C-alpha positions as a printed Julia matrix, in Angstrom:
106×3 Matrix{Float64}:
 199.56  54.66  314.07
 202.65  56.03  316.61
 201.9   55.56  320.48
 201.36  58.34  323.25
 204.56  57.64  325.47
 206.86  56.72  321.55
 210.06  58.56  323.3
 212.01  61.67  321.38
 214.35  60.26  318.81
 212.51  57.51  317.81
 212.17  56.53  314.9
 208.88  55.99  313.39
 209.79  54.91  309.83
 211.75  55.19  306.73
 211.55  57.46  303.37
 212.1   55.97  300.29
 212.8   57.79  297.06
 215.45  56.86  293.48
 216.51  59.35  291.16
 217.46  58.65  287.2
 221.12  60.24  288.03
 224.3   58.94  289.71
 226.42  58.86  291.58
 226.57  62.86  294.24
 223.71  63.69  291.24
 221.31  60.66  292.15
 221.75  62.1   295.86
 218.47  62.87  297.29
 217.89  65.02  300.19
 215.24  65.54  301.81
 213.12  68.05  303.15
 210.26  67.96  306.19
 207.9   70.75  306.25
 207.98  72.64  310.1
 204.76  74.01  309.59
 202.69  71.23  309.0
 205.57  68.91  311.55
 204.46  71.04  314.34
 208.28  70.46  315.91
 206.77  67.47  316.89
 208.34  65.6   313.64
 212.07  65.77  312.37
 213.4   63.67  309.23
 217.69  62.53  308.06
 218.05  64.83  305.86
 219.98  62.68  303.83
 218.92  59.35  304.5
 215.14  59.41  304.68
 214.44  58.71  308.89
 211.53  60.32  310.01
 211.44  60.33  314.36
 209.39  61.41  316.63
 211.32  64.94  318.25
 208.91  66.74  321.21
 206.45  64.22  323.19
 203.13  64.19  321.95
 200.04  64.75  323.83
 196.6   62.54  321.87
 194.55  64.63  323.88
 195.39  68.27  322.85
 196.62  66.2   319.41
 195.27  63.26  317.77
 196.19  63.46  314.45
 198.96  65.07  312.11
 199.3   65.84  307.97
 202.91  66.97  307.49
 204.02  66.91  303.92
 207.79  65.93  303.32
 209.99  66.95  300.18
 212.57  64.58  297.95
 214.48  66.91  295.96
 216.88  65.61  293.28
 219.91  67.35  293.14
 219.3   69.86  295.25
 222.51  70.3   296.73
 224.22  71.28  292.87
 220.76  72.28  290.8
 217.74  74.3   293.82
 219.52  77.61  292.85
 220.38  77.18  289.43
 216.56  75.44  288.57
 218.06  71.94  288.17
 216.43  70.3   290.98
 213.52  68.39  290.62
 211.2   67.62  293.75
 208.25  65.18  294.86
 205.54  65.44  298.02
 203.93  63.17  299.58
 202.0   63.92  302.29
 201.38  61.53  305.45
 198.63  61.08  308.31
 200.12  60.05  311.22
 197.82  59.35  314.52
 198.6   58.75  318.06
 197.41  55.53  320.05
 196.88  55.26  323.71
 200.32  53.21  324.27
 198.98  50.32  324.87
 196.08  50.25  321.64
 198.91  49.08  318.66
 202.83  48.63  318.43
 205.31  50.95  317.64
 204.51  50.53  313.76
 204.1   54.01  311.14
 200.83  52.75  309.68
 201.01  55.2   305.59
């Protein structure tokens, strides 16, 4: 649950993923599906930190089902087909500010 009054730029959670390779070839790149996020959320590509990008209004939309991709070897292998990815669906709900602490339930 995410409080409706959470300021844009606030961290919601961190998405974690691992890759069997090491070094630069083991790097994970996180990509947020912009259609499902509706501009309300953003993700840091290198760290997986999910943030609120825009003010939330639970009367307009109380829940979001967002899609996050975690790509291994994205920077080297995407164009050649050598990258591997995984998808994660997150259901995020907005609550009144007094209903919950600032913790995201996944």
